[in-house]
Amino acid sequence: MTSERYNAREAEPRWQAAWDKKAIFVSKNDDPRPKYYVLEMFPYPSGRIHIGHVRNYTLGDVLARYMRARGFNVLHPMGWDAFGLPAENAAIERKVAPKAWTYDNIAAMKKQLRSIGLSLDWSREFATCDPAYYKHQQKLFLDFLRAGLAEREKRKINWDPVDMTVLANEQVIDGRGWRSGAVVEQREMNQWVFKITKYSQELLDALDTLDRWPDKVRLMQRNWIGRSEGLLVRFALDPATTPAGESELKIFTTRPDTLFGAKFMAISADHPLAVAAAAKNPELAEFIAETKRHGTAQEIIDTAEKQGFDTGIRALHPFDPTWKLPVYVANFVLMEYGTGAIFGCPAHDQRDLDFVNKYGLGNTPVVCPEGVDPKTFVITDTAYDGDGRMINSRFLDGMTIDQAKEDVAKRLEKEIRGNAPVGERQVNFRLRDWGISRQRYWGCPIPIIHCPKCDVVPVPDKDLPVRLPDDATFDKPGNALDHHPTWKHVTCPKCGAKALRETDTMDTFVDSSWYFARFTDPWNEQAPTTLDVVDRMMPVDQYIGGVEHAILHLLYSRFFVRAMKATGHIGMEEPFAGMFTQGMVVHETYQKADGSYVTPAEVKVETVGDARRATLLTTGEEVSIGPIEKMSKSKKNTVDPDDIIATYGADVARWFMLSDSPPDRDVIWSDERVQGAARFVQRLWRLINEAAEIGTAAPPARPASFGPEATALRKAAHGALDKVSGGIERLHFNVCLAHIREFTNAFADVLARGDKPSPDLAWAIREAALILTHLVAPMMPHLAEECWALLGQPGLVSEAGWPQIERDLLVEDSVTLVVQVNGKKRGDVTVPRGAQNPEIEAAVLALDAVKLALGGKAVRKVIIVPMRIVNVVG
Ligand code: ANZ
Ligand code: ZN
């Protein structure tokens, strides 16, 4: 018997090499078996794999290995989301070319990924910064342009005058650029946009079909798309107060029922009426300029104090021309939504209430909650947005909200002013078209040429790819493509005049919006996809990634696939049939007395009594144990996958990642638990060694019958097989691991009995060892290969089929029936499966509870509902 320890460091690279040599994870597009596409969100090549990657890829790998064993043609590819700002920052800070930096990182991370033992098809690998990839992205852009799905549009953007770049809303902090600190300007600039709003309704409706997506992700997308039904209302303006040329104000409301609670009108700082009013009012002009400086990000608007400026203009109530409402310019009204103008009803909208309380405009409640006396119902600091009946609303009084909405809509639709109705029903979406222009070097060039004569000219398909120049320099702020001495100077493909290339590149979210489709045939040089292949291999059956991508990446991808369908590049709408969002890896934090953080590797944690105490390994200085938080560089609470793998091996890291919490929850990194996983590996190895030795004595053929001991073991083995199979399919990996541990314990008990097993038991022991090996193979593939070899099996467990479950071993031996006396439950009874009625009857009548309930009365009848209930009638 071997007592040798399992040596992961020696075994793991050996098995990785064996898998590579046989290319068993390479999937073929002409494989006739049913396909299964597992994909984890591909990484950004930042330089190193972090522990979150290990979790993400392990989850996908378990599923991929399992489905492969179940006989599917599994597609499990990997690539690199390789464009983006960090490469340019590296170029600025370290004077390395973005391309060199990126590919060095890819090489380093690929080596790390290999060390985890993932069953990836590397033959399909690509990086999105490869011209061989982005060439097709440029082709897709041009096809979208021809189909009206891409457009050039003037847009308001945040401009950082120091960094000379456009900033995303998230990069504007208190009105200043996040890097430069310069006051951000709002500029109108030509931007390329994808027309995602053409699909607003469809993207919303189809969410209902995505039944293998988390509800929370679908809800987030629903809110992001933000459909609302409402009414457009044209308010007439009092001519005596209104700048020349203006006569009405159009607003959008979802609450036309509250019209009689109106106290003011508010318009956006960008609204034409605001601009007109400011022309003769310098104070107003200053207020508008100040408001714009604050930026337009939703969060800024939501959190900033509500501020307004009375323009002096008065609007007339649509149901009462003598009722005049002041028109304010307000910082909380966005130009990009609805009409950029609202009427304010403070009693029923918190924002409006905050506003009137500041400016002393008062409020009138118009919806009264059921059961509250309208005479005493007042609103002070908290708006009421619940249900109720209309009050203080003339002809609407007594109606429900819905009735009032309908009544107002009907009346205003019928009322004609000028030659248009005053009210018009409208559906609005929050979703905006996707602006993809970025003033950056390290991104996919937009294949457009600007000609002084022909205006915007698409680069002809035959000239693709438009390649990034390798010799860009980064010594000036702004876009290196724009600074390049020659790159942008071209001749117009239409007329031959001197022309300029578009120097904006695409948002990197474009790169990740179709990579999953490219993986199906990355070898096609002619087109982005190969139709019959992409339609056979897509959709992704199980996509796995972080919830931080629940909105943008997943929504953009859903749009992109629709646009690809419209332009003939794929035959379906939805890219991801199943979506899973994994939790984070978290760790406690350690801080020295001076507040600086130290890494877990630098401290020793001890448990003294009930308390835990942490000290610095080097000096023994006590450090405080802080809260458990997401691993981050700033808090230094990270663990390095390389260290873990070097110390314990990849299988231990994988096992730990799977074992501790459900995969959609956060997992707390714990050294003790990792050591527990390491002990389990050794234990399993010892058990398989013992079993292997016993197994050599087992008869080669399956015995005709099994004794009770062998049967019990076989039941445990097949029971575990059944539960683990179902658990993997539902991604309940932590539950699977609990079943494996339970079965391992049962198996260890049998082996511990020590006496020479009968031939049938020896056979069952060998079977159990093989099943155990299969069960751990998706999670700890290296150890499983080692066990497989030890058990004398041919080939590799990674290419072996999943064991057949013997269903009759899953059937329980006994059944439990509910016992009733005169229809009332009095207990239950357990009898052998297949027991006959007289036997059941005797067992029931022998129960104390039954005797007690009968109270000496004679039994008139016993009714037996097979497998379920016994009713004694007395
Ligand atoms: C009057 C009113 C009374 C409103 C009330 C709400 C409650 P959703 O559901 O998101 O579509 N609104 C309209 N356009 C706006 C803009 N450009 N900027 C800021 N707010 C705007 O929201 C629609 C509601 O948001 C509209 O209904 C409008 O205020 C406001 F008791 O009109 B409501
Ligand atoms: Zn031209």
Tab-separated table of C-alpha atoms and ligand atoms in Angstrom, residues 449-455 457 491-499, ligand 2:
chain	number	residue	atom	x	y	z
A	449	ILE	CA	-12.808	59.099	-44.072
A	450	HIS	CA	-13.819	62.747	-43.941
A	451	CYS	CA	-13.577	64.395	-47.337
A	452	PRO	CA	-14.017	68.160	-47.788
A	453	LYS	CA	-16.121	67.465	-50.881
A	454	CYS	CA	-17.950	64.194	-50.197
A	455	ASP	CA	-18.305	64.614	-46.428
A	457	VAL	CA	-17.075	58.408	-46.721
A	491	THR	CA	-7.063	60.485	-50.251
A	492	CYS	CA	-10.818	60.246	-50.542
A	493	PRO	CA	-11.837	56.826	-51.894
A	494	LYS	CA	-14.675	58.500	-53.808
A	495	CYS	CA	-13.158	61.574	-55.429
A	496	GLY	CA	-9.424	61.326	-54.765
A	497	ALA	CA	-9.231	64.667	-52.944
A	498	LYS	CA	-7.044	65.100	-49.886
A	499	ALA	CA	-9.037	63.842	-46.952
B	2	ZN	ZN	-14.298	62.970	-51.742
